[in-house]
Structure formats: C-alpha cells, structure tokens
Short mmCIF file of C-alpha atoms in Angstrom, two decimals:
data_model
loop_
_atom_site.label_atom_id
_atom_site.label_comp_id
_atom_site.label_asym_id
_atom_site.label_seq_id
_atom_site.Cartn_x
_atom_site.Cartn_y
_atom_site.Cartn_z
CA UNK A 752 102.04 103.07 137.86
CA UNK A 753 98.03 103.97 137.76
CA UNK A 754 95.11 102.28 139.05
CA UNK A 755 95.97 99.16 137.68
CA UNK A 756 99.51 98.42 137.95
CA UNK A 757 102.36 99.20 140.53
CA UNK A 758 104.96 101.66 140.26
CA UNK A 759 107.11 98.46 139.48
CA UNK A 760 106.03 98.20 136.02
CA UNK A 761 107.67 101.34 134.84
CA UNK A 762 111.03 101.46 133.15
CA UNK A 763 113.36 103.18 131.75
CA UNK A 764 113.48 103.75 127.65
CA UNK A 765 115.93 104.48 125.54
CA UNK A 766 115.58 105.77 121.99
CA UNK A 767 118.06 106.69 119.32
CA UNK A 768 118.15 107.31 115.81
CA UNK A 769 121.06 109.01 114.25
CA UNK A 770 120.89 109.44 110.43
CA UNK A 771 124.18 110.23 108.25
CA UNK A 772 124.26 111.23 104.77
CA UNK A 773 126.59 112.17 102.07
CA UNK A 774 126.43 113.36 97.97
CA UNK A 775 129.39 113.23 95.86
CA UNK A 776 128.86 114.97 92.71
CA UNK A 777 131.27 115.36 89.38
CA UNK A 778 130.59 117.41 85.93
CA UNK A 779 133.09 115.04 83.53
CA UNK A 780 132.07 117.27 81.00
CA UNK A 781 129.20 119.19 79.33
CA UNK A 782 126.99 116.56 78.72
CA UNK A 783 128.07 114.09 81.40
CA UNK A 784 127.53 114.23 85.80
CA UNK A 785 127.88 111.33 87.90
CA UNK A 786 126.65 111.33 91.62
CA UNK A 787 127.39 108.60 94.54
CA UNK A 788 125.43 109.19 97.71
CA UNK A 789 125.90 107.22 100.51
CA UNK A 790 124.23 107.18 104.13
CA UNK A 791 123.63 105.53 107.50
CA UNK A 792 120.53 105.45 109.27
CA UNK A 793 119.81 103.86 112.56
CA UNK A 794 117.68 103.14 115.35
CA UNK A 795 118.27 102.00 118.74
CA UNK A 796 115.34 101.28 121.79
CA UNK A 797 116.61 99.87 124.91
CA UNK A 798 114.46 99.39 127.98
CA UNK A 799 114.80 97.04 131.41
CA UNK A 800 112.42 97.17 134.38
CA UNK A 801 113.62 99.50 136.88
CA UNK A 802 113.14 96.73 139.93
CA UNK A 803 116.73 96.21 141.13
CA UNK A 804 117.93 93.32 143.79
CA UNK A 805 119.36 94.74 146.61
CA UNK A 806 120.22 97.93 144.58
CA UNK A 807 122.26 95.66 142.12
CA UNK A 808 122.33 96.23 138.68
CA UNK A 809 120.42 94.77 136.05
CA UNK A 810 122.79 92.08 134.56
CA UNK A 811 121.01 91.30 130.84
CA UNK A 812 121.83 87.59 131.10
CA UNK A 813 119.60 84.72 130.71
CA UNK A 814 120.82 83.86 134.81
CA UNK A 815 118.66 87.22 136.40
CA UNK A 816 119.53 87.65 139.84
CA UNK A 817 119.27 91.66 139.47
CA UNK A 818 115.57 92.49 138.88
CA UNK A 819 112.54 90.85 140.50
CA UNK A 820 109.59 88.90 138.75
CA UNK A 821 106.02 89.78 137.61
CA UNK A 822 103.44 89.39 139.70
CA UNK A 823 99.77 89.51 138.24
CA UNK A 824 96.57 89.83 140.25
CA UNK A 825 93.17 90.19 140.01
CA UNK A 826 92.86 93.74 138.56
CA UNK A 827 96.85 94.49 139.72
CA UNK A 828 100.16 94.37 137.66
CA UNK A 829 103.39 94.25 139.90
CA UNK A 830 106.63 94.51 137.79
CA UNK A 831 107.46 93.93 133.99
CA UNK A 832 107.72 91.14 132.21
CA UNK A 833 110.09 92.22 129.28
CA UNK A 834 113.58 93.45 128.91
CA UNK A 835 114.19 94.91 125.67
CA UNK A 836 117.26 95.78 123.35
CA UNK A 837 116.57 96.42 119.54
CA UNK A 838 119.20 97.84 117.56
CA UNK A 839 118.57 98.66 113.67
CA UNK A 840 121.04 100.04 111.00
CA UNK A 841 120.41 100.62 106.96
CA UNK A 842 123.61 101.36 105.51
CA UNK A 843 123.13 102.80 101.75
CA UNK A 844 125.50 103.70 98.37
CA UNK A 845 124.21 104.42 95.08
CA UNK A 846 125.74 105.87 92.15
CA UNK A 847 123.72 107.79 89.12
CA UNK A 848 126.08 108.25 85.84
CA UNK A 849 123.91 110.54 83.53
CA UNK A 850 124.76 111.04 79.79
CA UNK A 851 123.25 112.73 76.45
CA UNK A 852 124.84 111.76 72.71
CA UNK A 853 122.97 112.44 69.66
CA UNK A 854 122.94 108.76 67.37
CA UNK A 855 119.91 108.61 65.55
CA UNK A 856 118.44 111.57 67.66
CA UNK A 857 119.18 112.39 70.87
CA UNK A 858 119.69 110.00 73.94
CA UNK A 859 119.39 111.11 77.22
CA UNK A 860 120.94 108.08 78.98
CA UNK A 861 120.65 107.03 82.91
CA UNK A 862 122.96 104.18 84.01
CA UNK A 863 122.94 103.56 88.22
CA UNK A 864 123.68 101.04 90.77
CA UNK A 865 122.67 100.75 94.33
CA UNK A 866 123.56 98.38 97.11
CA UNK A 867 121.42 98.50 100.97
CA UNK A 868 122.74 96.46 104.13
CA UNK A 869 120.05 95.87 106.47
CA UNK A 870 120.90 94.30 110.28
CA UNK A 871 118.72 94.22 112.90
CA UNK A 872 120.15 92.89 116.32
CA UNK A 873 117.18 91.60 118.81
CA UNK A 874 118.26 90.85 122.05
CA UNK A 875 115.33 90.30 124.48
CA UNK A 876 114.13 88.20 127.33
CA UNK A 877 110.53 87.45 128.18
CA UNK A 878 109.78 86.34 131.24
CA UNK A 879 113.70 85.23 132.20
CA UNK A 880 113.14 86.98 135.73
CA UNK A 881 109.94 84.75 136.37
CA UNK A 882 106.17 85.63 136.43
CA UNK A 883 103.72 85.05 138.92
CA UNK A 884 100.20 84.73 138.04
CA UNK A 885 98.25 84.97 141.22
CA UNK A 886 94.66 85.43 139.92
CA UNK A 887 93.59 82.55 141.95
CA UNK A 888 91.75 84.72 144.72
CA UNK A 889 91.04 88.21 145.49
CA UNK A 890 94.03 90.46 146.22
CA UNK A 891 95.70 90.03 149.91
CA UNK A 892 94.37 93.04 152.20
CA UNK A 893 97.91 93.69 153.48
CA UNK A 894 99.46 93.65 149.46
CA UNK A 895 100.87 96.90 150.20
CA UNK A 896 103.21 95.56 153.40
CA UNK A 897 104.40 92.44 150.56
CA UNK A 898 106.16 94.86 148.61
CA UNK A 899 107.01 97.71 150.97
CA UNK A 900 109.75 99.42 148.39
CA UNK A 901 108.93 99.53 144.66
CA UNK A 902 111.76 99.20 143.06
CA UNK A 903 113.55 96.70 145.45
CA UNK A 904 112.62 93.42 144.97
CA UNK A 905 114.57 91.94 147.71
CA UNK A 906 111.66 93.65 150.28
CA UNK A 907 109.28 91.53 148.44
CA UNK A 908 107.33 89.09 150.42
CA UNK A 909 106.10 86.92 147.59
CA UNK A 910 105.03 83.30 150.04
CA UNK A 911 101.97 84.96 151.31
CA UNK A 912 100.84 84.64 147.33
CA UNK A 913 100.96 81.08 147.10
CA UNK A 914 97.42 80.17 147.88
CA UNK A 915 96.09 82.03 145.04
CA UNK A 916 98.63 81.72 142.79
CA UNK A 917 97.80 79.71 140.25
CA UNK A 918 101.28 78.87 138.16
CA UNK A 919 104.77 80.28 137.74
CA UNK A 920 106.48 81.20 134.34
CA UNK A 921 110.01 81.27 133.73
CA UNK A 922 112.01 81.44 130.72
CA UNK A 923 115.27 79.81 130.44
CA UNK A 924 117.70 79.62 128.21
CA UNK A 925 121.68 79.00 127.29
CA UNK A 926 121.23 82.08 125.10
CA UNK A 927 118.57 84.33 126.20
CA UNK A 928 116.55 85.64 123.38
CA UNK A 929 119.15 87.09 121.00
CA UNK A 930 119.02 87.23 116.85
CA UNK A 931 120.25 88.48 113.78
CA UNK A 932 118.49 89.59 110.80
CA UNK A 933 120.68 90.51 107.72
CA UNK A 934 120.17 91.49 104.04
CA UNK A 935 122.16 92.59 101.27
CA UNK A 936 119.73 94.33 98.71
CA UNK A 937 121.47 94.95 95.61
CA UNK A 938 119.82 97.11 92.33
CA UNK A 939 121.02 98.47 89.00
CA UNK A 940 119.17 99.89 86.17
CA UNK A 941 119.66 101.47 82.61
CA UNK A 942 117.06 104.13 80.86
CA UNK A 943 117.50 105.89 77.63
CA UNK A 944 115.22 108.62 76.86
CA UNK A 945 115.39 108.49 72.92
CA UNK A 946 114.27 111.90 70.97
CA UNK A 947 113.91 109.83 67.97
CA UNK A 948 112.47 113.00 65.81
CA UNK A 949 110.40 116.11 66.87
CA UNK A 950 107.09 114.21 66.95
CA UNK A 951 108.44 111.15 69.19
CA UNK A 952 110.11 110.41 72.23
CA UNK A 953 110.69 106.83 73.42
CA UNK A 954 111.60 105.78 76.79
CA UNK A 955 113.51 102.66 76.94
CA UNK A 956 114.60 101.42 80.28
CA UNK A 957 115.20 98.28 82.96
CA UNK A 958 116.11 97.26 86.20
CA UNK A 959 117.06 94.67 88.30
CA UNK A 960 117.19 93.93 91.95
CA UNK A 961 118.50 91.19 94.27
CA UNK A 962 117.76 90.25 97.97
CA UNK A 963 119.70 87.45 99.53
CA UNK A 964 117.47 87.09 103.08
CA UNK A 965 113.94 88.21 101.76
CA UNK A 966 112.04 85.21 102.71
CA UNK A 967 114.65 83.42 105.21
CA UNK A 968 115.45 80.66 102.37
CA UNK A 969 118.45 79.27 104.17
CA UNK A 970 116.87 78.87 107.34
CA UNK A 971 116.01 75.41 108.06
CA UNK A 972 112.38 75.80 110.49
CA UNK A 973 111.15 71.97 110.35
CA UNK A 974 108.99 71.26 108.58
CA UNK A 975 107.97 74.25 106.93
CA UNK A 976 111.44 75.77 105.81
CA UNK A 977 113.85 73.20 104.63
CA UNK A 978 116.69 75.36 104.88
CA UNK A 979 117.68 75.37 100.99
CA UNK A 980 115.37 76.94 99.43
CA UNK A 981 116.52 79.69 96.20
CA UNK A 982 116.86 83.01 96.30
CA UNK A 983 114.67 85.26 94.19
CA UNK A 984 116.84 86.27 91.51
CA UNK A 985 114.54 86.91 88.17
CA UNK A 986 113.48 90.11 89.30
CA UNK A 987 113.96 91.94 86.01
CA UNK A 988 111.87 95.38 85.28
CA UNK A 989 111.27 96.59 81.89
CA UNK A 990 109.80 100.22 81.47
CA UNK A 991 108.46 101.40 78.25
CA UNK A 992 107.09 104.57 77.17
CA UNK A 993 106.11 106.62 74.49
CA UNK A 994 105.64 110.16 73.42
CA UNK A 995 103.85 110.99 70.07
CA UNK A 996 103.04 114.32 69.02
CA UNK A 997 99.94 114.55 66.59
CA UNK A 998 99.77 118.61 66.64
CA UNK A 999 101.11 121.41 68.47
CA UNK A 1000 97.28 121.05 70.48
CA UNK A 1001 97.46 117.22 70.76
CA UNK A 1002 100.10 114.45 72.45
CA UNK A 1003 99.57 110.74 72.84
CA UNK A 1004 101.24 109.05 75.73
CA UNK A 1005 101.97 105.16 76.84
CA UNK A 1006 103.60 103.19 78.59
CA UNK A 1007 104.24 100.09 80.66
CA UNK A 1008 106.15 98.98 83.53
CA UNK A 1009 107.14 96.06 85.81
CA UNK A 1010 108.00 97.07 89.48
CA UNK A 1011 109.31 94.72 92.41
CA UNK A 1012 108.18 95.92 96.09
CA UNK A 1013 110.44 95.32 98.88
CA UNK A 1014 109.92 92.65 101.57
CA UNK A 1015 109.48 94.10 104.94
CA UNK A 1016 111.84 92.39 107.65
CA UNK A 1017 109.21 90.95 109.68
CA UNK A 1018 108.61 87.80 107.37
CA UNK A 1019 112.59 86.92 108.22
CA UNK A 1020 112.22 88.47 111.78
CA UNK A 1021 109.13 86.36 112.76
CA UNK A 1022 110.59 82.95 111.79
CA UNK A 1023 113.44 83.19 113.61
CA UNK A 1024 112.01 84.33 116.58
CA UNK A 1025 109.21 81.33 116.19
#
C-alpha cells in the first residue's frame, strides 16, 4: 500500500524466463561445415490480488468467489482490479550449410534455412471480481472499521458505501479473458560470394521469408477484418554487391539490398483482445 491505496492492492508476481540453446556443428570436408542451432526461449508473469475469501484460494475462473472487489474512493484504492497470467515461448531451428568451389573463380557459397514458432497464451480477467467506484462523496470517517483485515474480504463491510457510490463494474463471461496468439515464421536464403578475378568480387545473394499470422488475416473482426484475407507471401530479398579493385591504394564498393522487418505480435494480440 502507500498513501494512496490500501494494503489490498498488492499482489503477488511471478516472473520466469528460462532460455535453452543448442549448436550442432559438422566439417564434411575441407571446404564444407554445416551448423543447425536450435533453442527455446520463454517468459512467464503470473500475478492475482492477494485478497482471499474466508482464507480460500484464488480460483482463476470467470465465477470469483475467492478474492474480493475493487473499491475506488476519492483519493483511496482498495484492492486490484486485474488478475494476470501471460505465458510466452519462441521456439527456434536454423541450419547454415557453407561451401567454397572454384568455377570461373572462386565461390564462397552460403545456403540456410530457418523456421520460428511464436505462442503467446493470455489468460486474464479484468474486473471479473467486481469494482466499486465510490467517488460519489468524501471518504467514510470510520473506512478503516469497513475493512478491518486487508487481505480478507469476507470482513469487508461494503453497504455503508452505497450512498456515494456511484456504479458497479463487473465482468462476466463463459470464458474469462483467455487467447492464443500463434505464428509460424519460416526463412531461407542463398549467397555466393564470387572472386571472379583478383580485381573483383561479386556478392550475389537472396532470401525469402514467410509469416502465416502477421496481420491476423484469418480472423474475421466485423467489419474491419473479413476473416479471409492473404497471407504475405512475396517477400523476396535480393542482395547485390560489388568489389572492384582500381589499385593496390584504391577499392570501389556497391551494393543494394531489399530487407523485410518482422511484425511485432501486438498488431495480432490487440485484435483479438478488441
């Protein structure tokens, strides 16, 4: 608590992030290595008010009978509003397959392939236990004797409140406030680093990448997502460069390249919760 809000509006959190990672490496020969790594990396934050009923716990259902509600006064904050359980996970493989062969000079080639599961798991509810907004008047003189134990809402006197309370939230729901966010992310690319004599060097290379969630295009949001909209899929990257030698004191250099950003998940994440 502090000045402005009761000891009530505390809870417990709970973070976690365990990361896992992993590098497989072979030398097929003396001009030839291929690499897969693969890795896990997650994120969990959990909190619930720490107002029990009758010293029952907190059941996370969309029927609360185990915490107590919010109650906001003039200048005063009694209890939380918010229970909270986000659970992330990026799950990762990519393979690298590296090359050299001399055909018209020497090639330094770079095939690869990489492939990213995003999930995100929201389960939340906002206001399911009920808030109370009692700004209507000054605060009751005797506020401390309405809730004589903090975290115990079944001492709380709340009918004293109802002359200057001025309305009464509550959030229901058959479901509570639970969704998914996937993505499969999937990328390959191909770059040959061409020594085509001792004055120049050419660097010839593409990629590609795919996202099947980026923009939520199956989800039907009436009537601003139709539910069938297409799927980004003419992401293709060409890279170009050059290396020309003039002198031994003088090099000219170019290039060019096309590059695709990632979508965050909050343009998915905030349609679905909407």
């Amino acid at each position: 608590g502090s000045a402005v809000t009761h000891p009530a509006t505390g809870r417990p959190v709970k973070q976690l992030a365990p990361q896992y990672f992993g590098t497989f490496t072979q030398v097929l020969s003396s001009r030839t290595v291929n690499e897969i790594r693969a890795g896990l990396s997650a994120f969990n934050q959990n909190f619930q008010p720490n107002v029990t009923w009758k010293g029952g716990a907190f059941p996370f259902s969309p029927v609360l009978n185990g915490t107590g509600p919010a109650v906001v006064l003039q200048g005063y904050t009694i209890g939380f509003f918010l229970v909270n359980d986000v659970k992330q996970q990026t799950t990762s493989i990519r393979d690298d397959f590296t090359t050299s062969y001399d055909w018209g000079g020497r090639h330094d080639l770079k095939l690869g392939g990489e492939y990213y599961r995003f999930f995100n798991d929201f389960l939340s509810c906002r206001r399911c236990q009920g808030q109370v907004d009692a700004r209507g008047g000054p605060v009751p003189a005797n506020i401390e004797s309405l809730f004589p134990v903090s975290n115990d809402a079944s001492t709380w006197n709340l009918a004293p409140l109802a002359p200057i309370t001025r309305s009464v939230t509550h959030s229901v729901s058959d479901s509570g406030y639970q969704f998914d966010v996937t993505r499969n992310v999937f990328g390959g690319w191909a770059q040959d680093d061409w020594r085509v004599s001792d004055r120049l060097t050419l660097n010839l290379g593409v990629r590609y990448d795919l996202d099947t969630n980026a923009h939520g295009e199956k989800l039907e949001f009436l009537p601003w997502l139709p539910g069938n909209l297409p799927h980004d899929t003419n992401n293709i990257q060409p890279r170009l460069g050059l290396n020309y030698r003039l002198d031994d004191r003088t090099v000219l250099r170019g290039g060019y390249g096309l590059f695709c950003a990632f979508a965050p998940n909050d343009g998915v994440q905030q349609t679905l919760e909407n």
